Amino acid sequence: MTVLEDRIEMADSVDEPTLDMLFEWLEKMPVPEGYKTEIVGGNICMTPQRDTHWEIIFDILDQLRAKYPRRRLKSDVRIDYPGHLNGFATDVTLISDGARPDDRRRWHCEDVEFVAEVISKNTAHNDYGPKKDAYAAAEVPVYLIVDPYTGEWHLYTLPKDGKYHGNVSLYFGDDIDLTGTAVDLVLKTDEFPRD
């Protein structure tokens, strides 16, 4: 067999890849250390984890930890979302109280109460576009985007019919008031670093 024949045979044997198939392929790839990988709309996305990125994630987790037990907080854990081949490894996720993973030890998007994504320059379009749409379709009550390049945060709430109907955007230094949401606390942003 030739290389071309091998590729044709492989293409014929797989009608449509599944998320599990894509993640299996991803696990066999030589992903560089310090990179986060996830699948957005069937595309494998790899982004480098920068110090600024991690400091903001840690700050958010630290503030959430003051109210929520560690078992309800997740970071970089695969959760599958509605839409075409969406398996996200969100920066910060708050799982609802009493939620349990399935038999494959995966969490359900229906159990997600809060997601925070810290922008990476090369994949920002995912956070503002297809990921926001998938979170709204899953009816994640609170979606927060933190952008260290602009020094702004964007809060999306009130998901209905696949869209967020509440949107507030302010700057680092302005508090994120989540008291009227499922999160029910205020996040401080004055120590969020900028890139």
mmCIF file of C-alpha atoms in Angstrom, residues 11-143:
data_model
loop_
_atom_site.group_PDB
_atom_site.id
_atom_site.type_symbol
_atom_site.label_atom_id
_atom_site.label_comp_id
_atom_site.label_asym_id
_atom_site.label_seq_id
_atom_site.Cartn_x
_atom_site.Cartn_y
_atom_site.Cartn_z
ATOM 1 C CA ALA A 11 -10.681 8.583 5.615
ATOM 2 C CA ASP A 12 -13.156 5.937 4.447
ATOM 3 C CA SER A 13 -13.129 4.179 7.828
ATOM 4 C CA VAL A 14 -14.082 7.341 9.725
ATOM 5 C CA ASP A 15 -17.291 9.015 8.611
ATOM 6 C CA GLU A 16 -17.286 11.800 11.150
ATOM 7 C CA PRO A 17 -14.799 12.044 14.008
ATOM 8 C CA THR A 18 -16.248 12.160 17.496
ATOM 9 C CA LEU A 19 -14.943 14.233 20.383
ATOM 10 C CA ASP A 20 -13.588 11.064 21.969
ATOM 11 C CA MET A 21 -11.695 10.229 18.755
ATOM 12 C CA LEU A 22 -10.253 13.731 18.544
ATOM 13 C CA PHE A 23 -9.133 13.653 22.174
ATOM 14 C CA GLU A 24 -7.575 10.210 21.650
ATOM 15 C CA TRP A 25 -5.626 11.614 18.689
ATOM 16 C CA LEU A 26 -4.708 14.654 20.756
ATOM 17 C CA GLU A 27 -3.338 12.468 23.558
ATOM 18 C CA LYS A 28 -0.981 10.820 21.025
ATOM 19 C CA MET A 29 0.275 14.155 19.697
ATOM 20 C CA PRO A 30 3.489 15.659 21.065
ATOM 21 C CA VAL A 31 1.872 18.682 22.761
ATOM 22 C CA PRO A 32 4.589 21.021 24.057
ATOM 23 C CA GLU A 33 4.798 21.420 27.811
ATOM 24 C CA GLY A 34 3.065 24.550 29.051
ATOM 25 C CA TYR A 35 0.321 24.455 26.414
ATOM 26 C CA LYS A 36 -3.388 24.113 27.024
ATOM 27 C CA THR A 37 -5.323 22.081 24.454
ATOM 28 C CA GLU A 38 -9.037 21.939 23.738
ATOM 29 C CA ILE A 39 -11.366 21.294 20.833
ATOM 30 C CA VAL A 40 -13.575 24.116 19.571
ATOM 31 C CA GLY A 41 -15.932 23.336 16.709
ATOM 32 C CA GLY A 42 -13.867 20.302 15.748
ATOM 33 C CA ASN A 43 -10.611 22.298 15.649
ATOM 34 C CA ILE A 44 -7.778 21.432 18.008
ATOM 35 C CA CYS A 45 -6.562 24.608 19.699
ATOM 36 C CA MET A 46 -3.273 24.847 21.583
ATOM 37 C CA THR A 47 -2.405 27.965 23.532
ATOM 38 C CA PRO A 48 0.665 28.690 25.637
ATOM 39 C CA GLN A 49 0.020 29.284 29.315
ATOM 40 C CA ARG A 50 1.560 32.616 30.245
ATOM 41 C CA ASP A 51 2.325 33.843 33.739
ATOM 42 C CA THR A 52 -0.246 36.647 33.449
ATOM 43 C CA HIS A 53 -2.862 34.130 32.338
ATOM 44 C CA TRP A 54 -2.224 31.838 35.312
ATOM 45 C CA GLU A 55 -2.114 34.707 37.850
ATOM 46 C CA ILE A 56 -5.628 35.795 36.839
ATOM 47 C CA ILE A 57 -6.931 32.210 36.908
ATOM 48 C CA PHE A 58 -5.410 31.679 40.342
ATOM 49 C CA ASP A 59 -6.851 34.974 41.624
ATOM 50 C CA ILE A 60 -10.363 33.996 40.474
ATOM 51 C CA LEU A 61 -10.037 30.481 41.932
ATOM 52 C CA ASP A 62 -8.711 31.926 45.196
ATOM 53 C CA GLN A 63 -11.694 34.267 45.512
ATOM 54 C CA LEU A 64 -14.182 31.508 44.660
ATOM 55 C CA ARG A 65 -12.454 29.194 47.135
ATOM 56 C CA ALA A 66 -13.442 31.562 49.952
ATOM 57 C CA LYS A 67 -17.058 30.481 49.366
ATOM 58 C CA TYR A 68 -16.969 27.146 47.522
ATOM 59 C CA PRO A 69 -15.286 23.830 48.319
ATOM 60 C CA ARG A 70 -12.389 22.809 46.101
ATOM 61 C CA ARG A 71 -14.313 19.803 44.678
ATOM 62 C CA ARG A 72 -16.743 22.211 42.955
ATOM 63 C CA LEU A 73 -13.969 24.202 41.264
ATOM 64 C CA LYS A 74 -12.312 22.946 38.065
ATOM 65 C CA SER A 75 -9.596 24.264 35.776
ATOM 66 C CA ASP A 76 -8.445 22.808 32.443
ATOM 67 C CA VAL A 77 -10.817 19.837 32.785
ATOM 68 C CA ARG A 78 -12.611 18.600 29.648
ATOM 69 C CA ILE A 79 -16.325 19.291 29.561
ATOM 70 C CA ASP A 80 -18.314 18.690 26.373
ATOM 71 C CA TYR A 81 -20.670 21.461 25.257
ATOM 72 C CA PRO A 82 -23.457 21.750 22.665
ATOM 73 C CA GLY A 83 -22.555 22.389 19.057
ATOM 74 C CA HIS A 84 -20.268 20.651 16.628
ATOM 75 C CA LEU A 85 -17.422 18.850 18.436
ATOM 76 C CA ASN A 86 -16.972 21.176 21.417
ATOM 77 C CA GLY A 87 -14.789 19.777 24.193
ATOM 78 C CA PHE A 88 -13.549 22.707 26.243
ATOM 79 C CA ALA A 89 -10.942 22.820 29.012
ATOM 80 C CA THR A 90 -12.105 26.053 30.607
ATOM 81 C CA ASP A 91 -9.822 28.221 32.703
ATOM 82 C CA VAL A 92 -12.216 28.281 35.683
ATOM 83 C CA THR A 93 -15.422 26.305 36.146
ATOM 84 C CA LEU A 94 -17.825 26.163 39.088
ATOM 85 C CA ILE A 95 -19.854 22.934 39.179
ATOM 86 C CA SER A 96 -23.243 22.867 40.920
ATOM 87 C CA ASP A 97 -23.545 21.409 44.403
ATOM 88 C CA GLY A 98 -24.321 17.694 44.296
ATOM 89 C CA ALA A 99 -23.176 17.234 40.673
ATOM 90 C CA ARG A 100 -21.482 13.932 39.896
ATOM 91 C CA PRO A 101 -19.294 12.905 36.957
ATOM 92 C CA ASP A 102 -20.554 10.184 34.625
ATOM 93 C CA ASP A 103 -19.162 6.648 34.317
ATOM 94 C CA ARG A 104 -16.243 7.977 32.257
ATOM 95 C CA ARG A 105 -15.486 10.516 35.011
ATOM 96 C CA ARG A 106 -16.650 13.460 32.922
ATOM 97 C CA TRP A 107 -18.682 16.402 34.163
ATOM 98 C CA HIS A 108 -21.875 17.480 32.404
ATOM 99 C CA CYS A 109 -22.281 20.981 30.989
ATOM 100 C CA GLU A 110 -25.757 21.088 32.556
ATOM 101 C CA ASP A 111 -24.035 21.117 35.968
ATOM 102 C CA VAL A 112 -21.856 24.167 35.200
ATOM 103 C CA GLU A 113 -22.885 27.341 37.054
ATOM 104 C CA PHE A 114 -19.972 29.617 36.139
ATOM 105 C CA VAL A 115 -17.195 29.728 33.565
ATOM 106 C CA ALA A 116 -14.314 32.194 33.387
ATOM 107 C CA GLU A 117 -11.991 32.382 30.393
ATOM 108 C CA VAL A 118 -8.805 34.453 30.405
ATOM 109 C CA ILE A 119 -8.012 35.668 26.911
ATOM 110 C CA SER A 120 -5.014 34.355 25.015
ATOM 111 C CA LYS A 121 -4.114 36.503 22.037
ATOM 112 C CA ASN A 122 -4.261 33.751 19.385
ATOM 113 C CA THR A 123 -7.546 32.170 20.534
ATOM 114 C CA ALA A 124 -9.508 35.208 21.734
ATOM 115 C CA HIS A 125 -11.942 34.793 18.836
ATOM 116 C CA ASN A 126 -12.995 31.425 20.334
ATOM 117 C CA ASP A 127 -13.792 32.912 23.759
ATOM 118 C CA TYR A 128 -15.798 35.804 22.299
ATOM 119 C CA GLY A 129 -17.432 33.670 19.572
ATOM 120 C CA PRO A 130 -18.039 29.913 19.415
ATOM 121 C CA LYS A 131 -17.316 29.233 23.090
ATOM 122 C CA LYS A 132 -19.660 32.009 24.234
ATOM 123 C CA ASP A 133 -22.336 30.577 21.923
ATOM 124 C CA ALA A 134 -21.812 27.048 23.290
ATOM 125 C CA TYR A 135 -22.005 28.256 26.913
ATOM 126 C CA ALA A 136 -25.236 30.117 26.128
ATOM 127 C CA ALA A 137 -26.675 27.044 24.368
ATOM 128 C CA ALA A 138 -25.813 24.968 27.470
ATOM 129 C CA GLU A 139 -27.489 27.687 29.580
ATOM 130 C CA VAL A 140 -24.412 28.263 31.729
ATOM 131 C CA PRO A 141 -25.803 31.007 33.998
ATOM 132 C CA VAL A 142 -22.632 33.107 34.251
ATOM 133 C CA TYR A 143 -19.825 33.468 31.696
#
